[in-house]
CSV table of C-alpha atoms and ligand atoms in Angstrom, one decimal:
chain,number,residue,atom,x,y,z
A,85,MET,CA,-8.4,-25.5,9.4
A,86,HIS,CA,-6.9,-23.1,12.6
A,87,ILE,CA,-6.1,-19.4,11.9
A,88,GLY,CA,-4.6,-19.1,15.5
A,89,PRO,CA,-7.5,-20.3,18.0
A,90,VAL,CA,-10.1,-19.7,15.6
A,91,GLU,CA,-11.0,-23.1,14.3
A,92,LEU,CA,-12.6,-22.9,10.6
A,93,LYS,CA,-15.7,-25.3,9.6
A,94,SER,CA,-14.0,-25.3,6.2
A,95,PRO,CA,-10.5,-24.1,4.5
A,96,LEU,CA,-12.6,-22.2,2.2
A,97,LEU,CA,-12.4,-18.1,2.6
A,98,LEU,CA,-14.7,-15.4,1.0
A,99,ALA,CA,-12.7,-12.6,-0.2
A,100,PRO,CA,-13.0,-8.9,0.5
A,101,ILE,CA,-14.3,-7.5,-2.3
A,102,ALA,CA,-14.8,-3.6,-1.9
A,103,GLY,CA,-18.2,-3.1,-3.3
A,104,TYR,CA,-19.6,-6.5,-3.2
A,105,CYS,CA,-18.9,-8.3,-0.2
A,106,ASP,CA,-21.3,-6.6,2.3
A,107,LEU,CA,-23.2,-7.8,5.1
A,108,PRO,CA,-25.8,-9.5,2.8
A,109,PHE,CA,-23.9,-10.8,0.4
A,110,ARG,CA,-21.5,-12.7,3.2
A,111,ILE,CA,-24.5,-14.2,5.1
A,112,LEU,CA,-25.7,-15.5,1.5
A,113,CYS,CA,-22.5,-17.1,1.1
A,114,ARG,CA,-22.5,-18.8,4.2
A,115,GLU,CA,-26.1,-20.0,3.9
A,116,MET,CA,-25.5,-21.4,0.8
A,117,GLY,CA,-22.7,-23.4,2.7
A,118,GLY,CA,-19.2,-24.4,3.0
A,119,VAL,CA,-17.6,-20.7,3.8
A,120,GLY,CA,-14.9,-21.1,6.8
A,121,ILE,CA,-14.5,-17.8,7.2
A,122,ALA,CA,-15.3,-14.2,5.3
A,123,TYR,CA,-13.7,-10.6,5.3
A,124,THR,CA,-15.4,-7.3,5.4
A,125,ASP,CA,-13.8,-5.0,2.5
A,126,LEU,CA,-11.1,-3.2,3.4
A,127,LEU,CA,-11.5,-0.9,6.1
A,128,ASN,CA,-9.8,2.8,7.0
A,129,SER,CA,-8.6,3.0,10.2
A,130,ARG,CA,-8.9,6.9,10.2
A,131,ALA,CA,-12.6,7.1,9.0
A,132,LEU,CA,-13.5,3.9,11.2
A,133,LEU,CA,-12.3,5.7,14.3
A,134,ALA,CA,-13.9,9.3,13.1
A,135,GLY,CA,-17.0,7.3,13.1
A,136,ALA,CA,-17.6,7.4,9.5
A,137,GLU,CA,-21.3,6.1,8.5
A,138,LYS,CA,-19.7,4.9,5.4
A,139,SER,CA,-16.9,2.8,7.2
A,140,ILE,CA,-18.9,1.7,10.1
A,141,LYS,CA,-21.5,0.3,7.3
A,142,LEU,CA,-18.8,-1.7,6.0
A,143,ALA,CA,-17.7,-3.0,9.4
A,144,GLN,CA,-21.7,-4.0,10.2
A,145,THR,CA,-21.6,-7.7,11.2
A,146,ASN,CA,-24.0,-9.7,12.8
A,147,GLY,CA,-24.7,-13.2,14.7
A,148,LEU,CA,-25.1,-14.6,10.7
A,149,ASP,CA,-21.8,-13.5,9.6
A,150,GLN,CA,-19.5,-15.6,11.8
A,151,PRO,CA,-16.5,-16.0,12.1
A,152,VAL,CA,-15.7,-12.8,10.3
A,153,GLY,CA,-12.6,-11.1,9.6
A,154,MET,CA,-12.2,-7.4,9.7
A,155,GLN,CA,-9.8,-5.8,7.1
A,156,LEU,CA,-7.9,-3.1,8.2
A,157,TYR,CA,-6.2,-0.3,5.6
A,158,GLY,CA,-3.2,2.2,6.3
A,159,ASN,CA,0.9,2.9,7.3
A,160,ALA,CA,2.6,3.8,10.3
A,161,GLN,CA,1.0,6.9,10.7
A,162,ASP,CA,-2.1,5.6,10.7
A,163,PRO,CA,-4.2,4.5,13.9
A,164,LEU,CA,-3.9,1.0,13.3
A,165,PRO,CA,-3.8,-0.6,16.6
A,166,GLU,CA,-6.7,1.2,17.9
A,167,ALA,CA,-8.9,0.5,14.9
A,168,ALA,CA,-7.8,-3.2,14.9
A,169,ILE,CA,-9.1,-2.7,19.1
A,170,TRP,CA,-12.3,-0.9,17.6
A,171,ALA,CA,-13.0,-4.0,15.3
A,172,ILE,CA,-12.8,-6.3,18.0
A,173,ASP,CA,-15.2,-4.4,20.0
A,174,HIS,CA,-17.5,-4.5,17.4
A,175,GLY,CA,-17.3,-8.3,16.5
A,176,ALA,CA,-14.0,-9.3,14.8
A,177,ARG,CA,-13.1,-12.4,15.1
A,178,VAL,CA,-9.8,-12.0,13.1
A,179,ILE,CA,-8.0,-9.2,12.2
A,180,ASP,CA,-6.6,-8.7,8.5
A,181,ILE,CA,-4.0,-6.0,7.5
A,182,ASN,CA,-4.4,-5.6,4.1
A,183,MET,CA,-1.1,-5.4,1.9
A,184,GLY,CA,-2.0,-6.0,-1.4
A,185,CYS,CA,-4.5,-3.2,-3.0
A,186,PRO,CA,-3.0,-1.7,-5.7
A,187,VAL,CA,-5.8,0.4,-6.2
A,188,ASP,CA,-4.2,4.2,-5.8
A,189,LYS,CA,-6.4,5.8,-3.5
A,190,VAL,CA,-4.9,3.6,-1.0
A,191,ALA,CA,-1.7,2.9,-2.4
A,192,LYS,CA,-0.6,6.1,-3.0
A,193,LYS,CA,-1.4,6.9,0.9
A,194,ASN,CA,1.3,4.3,1.9
A,195,GLY,CA,-1.4,1.5,2.5
A,196,GLY,CA,-2.2,-1.5,0.5
A,197,SER,CA,0.4,-2.7,-1.6
A,198,LEU,CA,2.7,-0.3,-0.6
A,199,LEU,CA,3.6,-1.8,2.6
A,200,LEU,CA,5.3,-4.9,0.1
A,201,ARG,CA,7.5,-1.9,-1.1
A,202,ASP,CA,9.4,-1.2,2.4
A,203,CYS,CA,9.2,-4.5,4.6
A,204,PRO,CA,11.7,-3.5,7.6
A,205,SER,CA,8.7,-0.6,8.5
A,206,THR,CA,5.8,-3.1,7.5
A,207,LEU,CA,6.8,-5.6,10.1
A,208,GLN,CA,7.0,-2.8,12.6
A,209,LEU,CA,3.7,-1.4,12.2
A,210,VAL,CA,2.5,-5.3,12.4
A,211,ASP,CA,4.4,-5.8,15.5
A,212,LYS,CA,2.0,-2.3,16.8
A,213,ILE,CA,-0.9,-4.0,15.3
A,214,ILE,CA,-0.3,-7.4,17.4
A,215,THR,CA,1.3,-6.0,20.4
A,216,ALA,CA,-2.3,-3.9,20.6
A,217,VAL,CA,-4.4,-6.9,20.0
A,218,ASP,CA,-3.3,-9.1,22.1
A,219,ARG,CA,-3.1,-6.6,25.2
A,220,HIS,CA,-7.1,-6.2,24.4
A,221,ALA,CA,-8.0,-9.8,23.2
A,222,ARG,CA,-5.6,-11.6,25.5
A,223,GLY,CA,-4.8,-14.4,22.5
A,224,ARG,CA,-8.0,-14.4,21.6
A,225,VAL,CA,-8.0,-13.0,18.0
A,226,PRO,CA,-5.5,-13.4,15.6
A,227,VAL,CA,-4.0,-10.9,13.0
A,228,THR,CA,-3.7,-12.0,10.1
A,229,ALA,CA,-2.4,-10.8,6.7
A,230,LYS,CA,-3.3,-10.2,2.9
A,231,ILE,CA,-0.4,-10.0,0.3
A,232,ARG,CA,0.6,-10.5,-3.2
A,233,LEU,CA,3.8,-11.7,-4.2
A,234,GLY,CA,5.5,-8.4,-4.6
A,235,TRP,CA,5.3,-4.9,-6.3
A,236,ASP,CA,6.5,-6.2,-9.8
A,237,ASP,CA,8.8,-9.3,-11.2
A,238,ASP,CA,11.9,-7.2,-9.8
A,239,SER,CA,10.8,-6.9,-6.3
A,240,ILE,CA,9.1,-10.4,-5.0
A,241,VAL,CA,8.9,-10.6,-1.8
A,242,GLY,CA,6.1,-12.9,-0.7
A,243,PRO,CA,8.5,-15.9,0.5
A,244,SER,CA,10.9,-13.7,2.5
A,245,LEU,CA,8.2,-11.3,3.9
A,246,ALA,CA,5.9,-14.3,4.8
A,247,ARG,CA,8.4,-15.8,6.9
A,248,ASP,CA,8.8,-12.3,8.5
A,249,LEU,CA,5.4,-11.7,9.3
A,250,GLU,CA,5.1,-15.2,10.9
A,251,SER,CA,7.9,-14.7,13.2
A,252,ALA,CA,6.3,-11.2,13.8
A,253,GLY,CA,3.3,-13.4,15.0
A,254,ILE,CA,0.8,-13.0,12.1
A,255,ALA,CA,-1.3,-16.4,12.3
A,256,ALA,CA,-1.9,-16.7,8.4
A,257,VAL,CA,-0.9,-15.2,5.3
A,258,THR,CA,-3.2,-14.9,2.4
A,259,VAL,CA,-1.1,-15.0,-1.3
A,260,HIS,CA,-2.8,-13.3,-4.6
A,261,GLY,CA,-0.9,-14.9,-6.9
A,262,ARG,CA,-0.1,-11.4,-8.8
A,263,THR,CA,2.3,-8.8,-8.1
A,264,THR,CA,0.9,-5.2,-7.9
A,265,VAL,CA,1.5,-3.9,-11.3
A,266,GLN,CA,-0.2,-6.7,-12.4
A,267,ARG,CA,-3.4,-5.4,-10.8
A,268,PHE,CA,-6.0,-8.3,-12.0
A,269,SER,CA,-4.3,-8.9,-15.7
A,270,GLY,CA,-2.9,-12.1,-16.9
A,271,GLN,CA,-3.2,-15.4,-14.8
A,272,ALA,CA,-2.7,-15.7,-11.0
A,273,ASN,CA,0.8,-17.4,-10.5
A,274,TRP,CA,0.0,-20.4,-8.4
A,275,PRO,CA,3.6,-21.6,-8.7
A,276,ALA,CA,4.7,-18.6,-6.8
A,277,ILE,CA,2.2,-19.4,-4.3
A,278,GLY,CA,3.8,-22.5,-3.5
A,279,GLU,CA,7.2,-21.1,-2.7
A,280,VAL,CA,5.5,-18.6,0.1
A,281,VAL,CA,3.9,-22.0,1.4
A,282,ALA,CA,7.6,-23.3,1.1
A,283,ALA,CA,8.9,-20.4,3.3
A,284,VAL,CA,7.0,-20.0,6.1
A,285,ARG,CA,7.3,-22.7,9.3
A,286,SER,CA,3.9,-23.7,10.5
A,287,ILE,CA,1.0,-20.9,9.8
A,288,PRO,CA,-1.2,-21.4,7.3
A,289,VAL,CA,-0.8,-19.9,3.7
A,290,ILE,CA,-4.0,-19.3,2.0
A,291,GLY,CA,-3.9,-19.5,-1.7
A,292,ASN,CA,-5.6,-16.7,-4.0
A,293,GLY,CA,-6.2,-15.9,-7.5
A,294,ASP,CA,-8.7,-17.1,-10.4
A,295,VAL,CA,-10.4,-19.7,-8.5
A,296,THR,CA,-13.8,-20.2,-10.3
A,297,GLN,CA,-14.7,-23.4,-10.5
A,298,PRO,CA,-15.0,-25.9,-7.4
A,299,GLU,CA,-12.1,-28.3,-9.1
A,300,HIS,CA,-10.1,-25.1,-9.2
A,301,VAL,CA,-9.8,-25.4,-5.2
A,302,ALA,CA,-8.1,-29.1,-5.2
A,303,GLU,CA,-5.9,-27.9,-8.2
A,304,MET,CA,-4.9,-25.0,-6.5
A,305,MET,CA,-4.0,-26.9,-2.8
A,306,LYS,CA,-2.2,-29.6,-4.8
A,307,VAL,CA,-0.1,-26.9,-6.8
A,308,THR,CA,0.6,-25.0,-4.2
A,309,GLY,CA,0.7,-27.1,-0.9
A,310,CYS,CA,-1.7,-24.3,0.7
A,311,GLN,CA,-3.7,-25.0,3.6
A,312,GLY,CA,-6.8,-22.4,2.3
A,313,VAL,CA,-8.3,-21.1,-0.5
A,314,MET,CA,-9.8,-17.5,-0.5
A,315,ILE,CA,-12.3,-17.2,-3.7
A,316,GLY,CA,-13.5,-13.6,-4.7
A,317,ARG,CA,-14.7,-12.3,-8.0
A,318,GLY,CA,-16.1,-16.6,-8.5
A,319,SER,CA,-18.2,-16.2,-5.7
A,320,LEU,CA,-19.9,-13.4,-7.2
A,321,ARG,CA,-21.5,-15.4,-10.1
A,322,THR,CA,-22.0,-18.7,-8.3
A,323,PRO,CA,-22.0,-18.1,-4.3
A,324,TRP,CA,-22.3,-22.1,-3.9
A,325,ILE,CA,-18.9,-22.4,-5.0
A,326,PHE,CA,-18.2,-23.4,-1.4
A,327,GLU,CA,-20.1,-25.7,-0.6
A,328,ARG,CA,-19.4,-27.4,-3.7
A,329,ALA,CA,-15.8,-27.2,-3.3
A,330,ARG,CA,-16.5,-28.4,0.6
A,331,VAL,CA,-18.0,-31.5,-0.6
A,332,LEU,CA,-15.2,-32.1,-3.3
A,333,LEU,CA,-12.3,-31.8,-0.7
A,334,GLU,CA,-14.4,-34.1,1.7
A,335,THR,CA,-15.9,-36.5,-1.1
A,336,GLY,CA,-13.3,-36.3,-3.7
A,337,THR,CA,-16.5,-35.8,-5.9
A,338,VAL,CA,-17.6,-32.1,-6.5
A,339,GLY,CA,-21.0,-30.9,-5.3
A,340,PRO,CA,-24.4,-30.9,-7.2
A,341,GLU,CA,-24.9,-27.6,-8.9
A,342,PRO,CA,-28.3,-26.2,-7.5
A,343,SER,CA,-31.1,-26.1,-10.0
A,344,PHE,CA,-32.7,-23.2,-11.7
A,345,ASN,CA,-35.6,-23.0,-8.9
A,346,ASP,CA,-33.1,-23.2,-6.3
A,347,LYS,CA,-30.9,-20.4,-7.7
A,348,CYS,CA,-34.2,-18.1,-7.8
A,349,ARG,CA,-34.6,-19.0,-3.9
A,350,MET,CA,-31.2,-18.3,-3.5
A,351,ILE,CA,-31.7,-14.6,-5.5
A,352,ILE,CA,-35.1,-14.1,-3.4
A,353,ARG,CA,-33.0,-15.0,-0.3
A,354,HIS,CA,-30.1,-12.1,-1.6
A,355,ILE,CA,-32.9,-9.7,-2.2
A,356,GLU,CA,-34.7,-10.1,1.6
A,357,LEU,CA,-31.0,-9.6,2.8
A,358,LEU,CA,-30.2,-6.7,1.0
A,359,GLU,CA,-33.4,-5.6,2.3
A,360,ARG,CA,-32.7,-6.2,5.8
A,361,TYR,CA,-29.2,-4.9,6.3
A,362,ALA,CA,-28.7,-2.3,3.5
A,363,ASP,CA,-30.0,1.1,2.6
A,364,HIS,CA,-32.6,0.8,0.2
A,365,GLN,CA,-31.2,2.4,-3.0
A,366,TYR,CA,-28.2,0.6,-2.5
A,367,GLY,CA,-29.9,-2.7,-2.5
A,368,ILE,CA,-32.1,-2.1,-5.2
A,369,ARG,CA,-28.8,-1.1,-7.3
A,370,THR,CA,-26.9,-4.3,-5.8
A,371,MET,CA,-29.4,-6.8,-7.2
A,372,GLN,CA,-30.1,-4.5,-10.5
A,373,GLN,CA,-26.5,-5.1,-11.0
A,374,ARG,CA,-25.7,-8.5,-9.5
A,375,ILE,CA,-28.8,-10.5,-11.5
A,376,SER,CA,-26.6,-10.6,-14.7
A,377,ARG,CA,-23.7,-12.3,-13.3
A,378,TYR,CA,-26.0,-14.8,-11.5
A,379,GLY,CA,-28.1,-14.9,-14.7
A,380,LYS,CA,-24.5,-15.9,-16.4
A,381,THR,CA,-25.3,-19.6,-15.1
A,382,MET,CA,-29.0,-19.8,-15.6
A,383,GLY,CA,-29.5,-20.3,-19.0
A,384,HIS,CA,-31.9,-18.2,-21.0
A,385,MET,CA,-33.6,-15.9,-18.5
A,386,LYS,CA,-33.3,-12.3,-20.5
A,387,PRO,CA,-37.0,-11.6,-19.9
A,388,LEU,CA,-36.5,-12.1,-16.0
A,389,LYS,CA,-33.0,-10.3,-15.7
A,390,GLU,CA,-35.1,-7.4,-17.7
A,391,VAL,CA,-37.3,-6.8,-15.5
A,392,ILE,CA,-35.0,-7.2,-12.2
A,393,ARG,CA,-32.7,-4.5,-14.0
A,394,THR,CA,-35.3,-1.7,-14.5
A,395,ALA,CA,-37.7,-2.9,-11.2
A,396,ASN,CA,-37.6,0.3,-8.7
A,397,ASP,CA,-39.0,-1.9,-5.8
A,398,PHE,CA,-38.1,-5.6,-4.3
A,399,ASP,CA,-41.2,-6.7,-4.4
A,400,THR,CA,-41.1,-6.8,-8.3
A,401,MET,CA,-37.9,-8.3,-8.3
A,402,ARG,CA,-39.5,-11.0,-5.8
A,403,GLN,CA,-42.6,-11.5,-7.9
A,404,GLU,CA,-41.1,-12.0,-11.1
A,405,LEU,CA,-38.0,-14.2,-9.7
A,406,ARG,CA,-41.5,-16.3,-8.0
A,407,ARG,CA,-43.0,-16.5,-11.2
A,408,TRP,CA,-40.2,-18.6,-12.9
A,409,ILE,CA,-40.0,-20.8,-10.3
A,410,LEU,CA,-42.1,-23.8,-11.5
A,411,PRO,CA,-42.6,-27.3,-9.8
A,412,HIS,CA,-41.4,-29.4,-12.5
A,413,ARG,CA,-38.3,-27.5,-13.2
A,414,GLU,CA,-36.9,-28.7,-9.7
A,415,HIS,CA,-34.0,-30.6,-11.4
A,416,VAL,CA,-34.7,-30.3,-15.0
A,417,SER,CA,-31.6,-28.4,-16.3
A,418,ILE,CA,-32.2,-28.0,-19.7
A,419,LEU,CA,-36.1,-26.2,-19.4
A,420,SER,CA,-34.3,-23.3,-17.6
A,421,ARG,CA,-33.3,-22.6,-21.1
A,422,VAL,CA,-36.9,-22.2,-21.7
A,423,GLU,CA,-39.0,-18.9,-21.1
A,424,PRO,CA,-41.7,-19.4,-18.2
A,425,ALA,CA,-44.2,-18.7,-20.6
A,426,LEU,CA,-43.3,-21.7,-23.0
A,427,GLN,CA,-42.8,-23.9,-19.9
A,428,GLU,CA,-46.1,-23.7,-19.0
A,429,THR,CA,-46.8,-25.4,-21.9
A,430,VAL,CA,-44.3,-28.3,-21.6
B,55,FMN,C1,-13.2,-4.8,-7.5
B,55,FMN,C2,-12.4,-5.5,-6.3
B,55,FMN,C3,-12.4,-5.1,-5.1
B,55,FMN,C4,-11.5,-5.8,-4.3
B,55,FMN,N1,-11.0,-5.3,-2.9
B,55,FMN,C5,-10.5,-5.6,-2.3
B,55,FMN,C6,-10.4,-5.3,-0.8
B,55,FMN,O1,-11.3,-4.6,-0.4
B,55,FMN,N2,-9.3,-6.1,0.4
B,55,FMN,C7,-8.4,-7.2,-0.5
B,55,FMN,O2,-7.8,-7.5,0.3
B,55,FMN,N3,-8.5,-7.6,-1.6
B,55,FMN,C8,-9.5,-7.1,-2.5
B,55,FMN,N4,-9.6,-7.5,-3.9
B,55,FMN,C9,-9.0,-8.6,-4.3
B,55,FMN,C10,-9.5,-9.7,-3.7
B,55,FMN,O3,-9.9,-10.2,-2.5
B,55,FMN,C11,-9.0,-10.9,-4.5
B,55,FMN,O4,-7.3,-10.9,-4.0
B,55,FMN,C12,-8.8,-11.0,-6.1
B,55,FMN,O5,-9.7,-10.6,-6.7
B,55,FMN,C13,-7.9,-12.0,-6.8
B,55,FMN,O6,-9.0,-13.1,-6.2
B,55,FMN,P1,-10.4,-13.9,-7.4
B,55,FMN,O7,-9.4,-14.3,-8.6
B,55,FMN,O8,-10.2,-15.2,-6.8
B,55,FMN,O9,-11.2,-12.9,-7.5
B,55,FMN,C14,-10.3,-6.8,-4.7
B,55,FMN,C15,-10.7,-7.4,-6.2
B,55,FMN,C16,-11.6,-6.7,-6.8
B,55,FMN,C17,-11.9,-7.2,-8.2
């Protein structure tokens, strides 16, 4: 799959999830395999240009995080074209414009989902961003948009807006199959994503919403005809979902789930990445919170979770994880349900 001139190794995209898809997590998902491109969390254009520490940290990327899309939000009064240029100069291979965030802080300031309510102004804004990006990057960096179906059921704009965005030069559109007022409730409407696919001429449409199993990727592609699938919340619990889905798309059979031991090793790697690329307290807090998501796929591991949830240093976390990795458990998933103390005797 291509987004403009950018070639993706797979049609699977890691979604921006504010507060979650930071640099360590993006690298982790890429290392697990199957990720075609990953996005930063949404970035405030003004804060970025003012050099606000938090925004600069959110935009952090490096050679292990390629290709990366940087997602910007704002409205016609915001310096989005300038922020796009900043993002290109700081490693963005793709510029994405957020048109779907329903959170008050963003939408009340006319950014995010509010862009769905006034499509003519949105198209003018997009035109300015694309002109600035093209002038700066000479066609190397495509601009994409991430939309919802519309503000509410009475104002579905997905198909017409996607067509107009394509005419304006947008290189790909991601559609989260919900309206803004739905926020995250109910089910994503995959057939409605299919209507967006049918509305565009040739740009890729990326389907998004409620893909939590590798099989859902193939299903979504079948129902909607979308070329790519973006996965958000599902990846927080199973960062290996991309690789399993990639194998499914390539071979027709879903890729193997990592063993219990491999999951422990993956968590150790997540800790290393947090240690290297995040502030200490942020890293500790992140792992204390993430462990319960990872744990949901690992059978009985309450004592391990408890240690990680209460540890205040990475070494304690790592040591406990290593203690749970046992040689005879490499491929024996059933043993993952047994506590380490018992396993020593198995
Ligand atoms: C906590 C949270 C934060 C999110 N932050 C962003 C964001 O920064 N930018 C964005 O475009 N979408 C954001 N989203 C939406 C996701 O990218 C995605 O569209 C949505 O979760 C549906 O996909 P999923 O069912 O695979 O999670 C966020 C979603 C959640 C739950």
